Amino acid sequence: MARKLSLILGASVLSGCYVDGGDRTYLTDLESATEIQRQAYMSGAPGSMSAAMVGCVALPEDFSGQISVFGEGTYEDEATGQTEFLVVPPESSEKTGSIELALPIGGYEWTCYVDISRNYTSDTDGVFTYSIIPDRDNLMVFTAFGNSEPPSPGPEAFYYLYSLASHQLIADESDAGHWELVSQGLNSDNYLHLATENGLYLLQSKQSASGESAEFYRLDENGVTTLANAPVVDAIFFINNMFVSVSTEYSPEMHTDIRYSADLTVWSDAVSVAGQIRKIHFDTARNVYVAYGYDDESGDALGYVSADLLNWESEELIHPAMNPDDYPLYFFANDAAVAYASTNNFPLIYRASSTASWQAVSDLPEISGGFNVIASAMGEDGQLRLLVTGLDLGSSPAFFIGTSDDGADWTWNQIPLPAEEIYLNNMVLSTDKTVVWNSASESTIIWTEDNGLNWNSVNTDVIEEQLIPYPDDIDIAVQGMMYRDGVYLLSIGSSMYGMMNFLQGMVVATTDFESFNVVSVYRRDSLYAQQADGVYLFVQQDRVNGNTTDIYRYVPQVVETETPAEDNSENEEESPVNQDPVNDPVNNPDVEPAEKVLNGSSKSGGSLFWLSLILLPLAGLRRKSA
């Protein structure tokens, strides 16, 4: 029998019943059958509903393997009570034609199967099993599952698309990129997320009758590890191979406890500082940690610096108008710093050195007013990039990309907006591009490869044309974007009624913003915005068993490449890398920072030179006919 790499996913609500998403990845071969199962549960209060299960499967047009379909489960019979059934449902040309119109997948053919109507209760369920002997080492299959009768007026095929899911059958897990289940069934409410090069950490603080307690999990290629002695914290950061936590106490006076740990199990004693600390950064020029937040009395920004995470001194030159909640503080290698402020008088502030005073940046784009920083990111090259908006000299909204290598000198380039574009609110940096777009609705993805001198653009309707060629136009929104190893992963959705339900979980990939491929789809899928080095993290909500999360790790295809060895024989110096992460930063002051911030971006980081993420063209979907 085929082996499974992942387990049953969460469920989607389907008018009175839940339908699980099936397994994400299967490890199989060309001789054994792989069983893809879709299961439906009745939802809501005790009672019953009459339903005829419909299961649809899309296979490549040139598929030469074998497939058989059967249904099973239990239902409530008037004469015999709860009764088991096992059937081979017949094909339905009507249902097949309906879903072909709603989602014609290029190179694929849909086939739908329909069971008879049965009476289901809260104690019964129905399962469709697609038993497939594949004809290739890497096979992508799509399935949809639901009730034969639509629950409400509207296109019938939408009903099955609510449960649209993808499944990948691979012969060798090293030969194809795939999703690998890391964790299943964790309670997903109110977790703090921290991604490092070594894995993803989830931290949750809970209130109980005996006081607060915390749960801490590490997720990596080895699965889930529960960490003991987890602290109750408000935020946690990963800096210089150290985990640094902050926790604000409000009695008897407001103060913040700062702790650090090398392994998340042994923690330093708490060091208390006045006020509410919100963020901690590392200043590479001064080789000190900088903590900043709010003064509890005045509400102004305050800051502290420390060389060892134990002894903190007040940072008097923190500007009182800085906004620690909304905007980060950026440090440059020349000892300069840039921050945003919360007043119109100081929209962007600059400090030439740690001993200089803050002043407003005067080198701003030519605007008549309304300057506002929307997004920011510092690349691995130390260059800071800002996405800003303001009123141009004609008092119309305009958007600019600003770049600076030292915080003092800025280059501003206006972004040419297409006529239909009115707003931009997101920015992603890659090794060669700055990409901006509006995530709220159908948008134009705009990018530059030369810091704004020249621009390219593509409207998200291209994704619609390639992936969802429905007869009527739909609005495709790019709700999130991640970049890794030359590939952009886009989490998409739609503001169109009905389409949102299945597009909400679609993840597509592109390398050039011209050709897009489906990587995964299920309506409760979402990309986690941060990722550990070399992997993508995939989140799946499960509403049947409560608010739980199944977390998947994207394992890329591994391609070994030869890299010439560097000759370091001359002027060889000891590399400033912390070889022993247990040592605290007091004994290792020259550690090159690898800073990770909770729900923030890394300012430095490496990549595994022998890993190359190859997203195979899993499903090239048919363009809309002219």
Tab-separated table of N, CA and C in Angstrom, residues 365-370 389-399:
chain	number	residue	atom	x	y	z
A	365	PRO	N	10.701	63.285	-0.968
A	365	PRO	CA	10.233	63.466	-2.346
A	365	PRO	C	9.476	64.777	-2.494
A	366	GLU	N	9.374	65.252	-3.716
A	366	GLU	CA	8.687	66.507	-3.979
A	366	GLU	C	7.178	66.292	-3.900
A	367	ILE	N	6.631	66.624	-2.751
A	367	ILE	CA	5.199	66.484	-2.532
A	367	ILE	C	4.680	67.753	-1.888
A	368	SER	N	3.368	67.923	-1.954
A	368	SER	CA	2.752	69.104	-1.356
A	368	SER	C	2.272	68.836	0.059
A	369	GLY	N	2.337	67.581	0.502
A	369	GLY	CA	1.929	67.257	1.863
A	369	GLY	C	1.486	65.815	1.961
A	370	GLY	N	1.089	65.429	3.192
A	370	GLY	CA	0.550	64.100	3.410
A	370	GLY	C	1.562	62.983	3.400
A	389	THR	N	3.721	57.389	0.667
A	389	THR	CA	2.701	58.074	-0.109
A	389	THR	C	2.638	59.525	0.318
A	390	GLY	N	2.092	60.341	-0.536
A	390	GLY	CA	1.924	61.763	-0.265
A	390	GLY	C	1.136	62.394	-1.396
A	391	LEU	N	0.900	63.678	-1.289
A	391	LEU	CA	0.207	64.416	-2.342
A	391	LEU	C	1.242	65.038	-3.262
A	392	ASP	N	1.122	64.757	-4.560
A	392	ASP	CA	2.079	65.345	-5.482
A	392	ASP	C	1.822	66.840	-5.616
A	393	LEU	N	2.590	67.499	-6.456
A	393	LEU	CA	2.476	68.954	-6.576
A	393	LEU	C	1.128	69.374	-7.136
A	394	GLY	N	0.398	68.429	-7.703
A	394	GLY	CA	-0.952	68.714	-8.163
A	394	GLY	C	-2.005	68.288	-7.164
A	395	SER	N	-1.561	67.943	-5.927
A	395	SER	CA	-2.449	67.541	-4.827
A	395	SER	C	-3.180	66.232	-5.104
A	396	SER	N	-2.594	65.377	-5.926
A	396	SER	CA	-3.145	64.049	-6.160
A	396	SER	C	-2.291	63.019	-5.426
A	397	PRO	N	-2.893	61.917	-4.948
A	397	PRO	CA	-2.106	60.893	-4.255
A	397	PRO	C	-1.009	60.331	-5.152
A	398	ALA	N	0.175	60.172	-4.578
A	398	ALA	CA	1.313	59.621	-5.312
A	398	ALA	C	2.078	58.685	-4.392
A	399	PHE	N	2.806	57.736	-4.985
A	399	PHE	CA	3.566	56.758	-4.223
A	399	PHE	C	5.016	56.771	-4.698
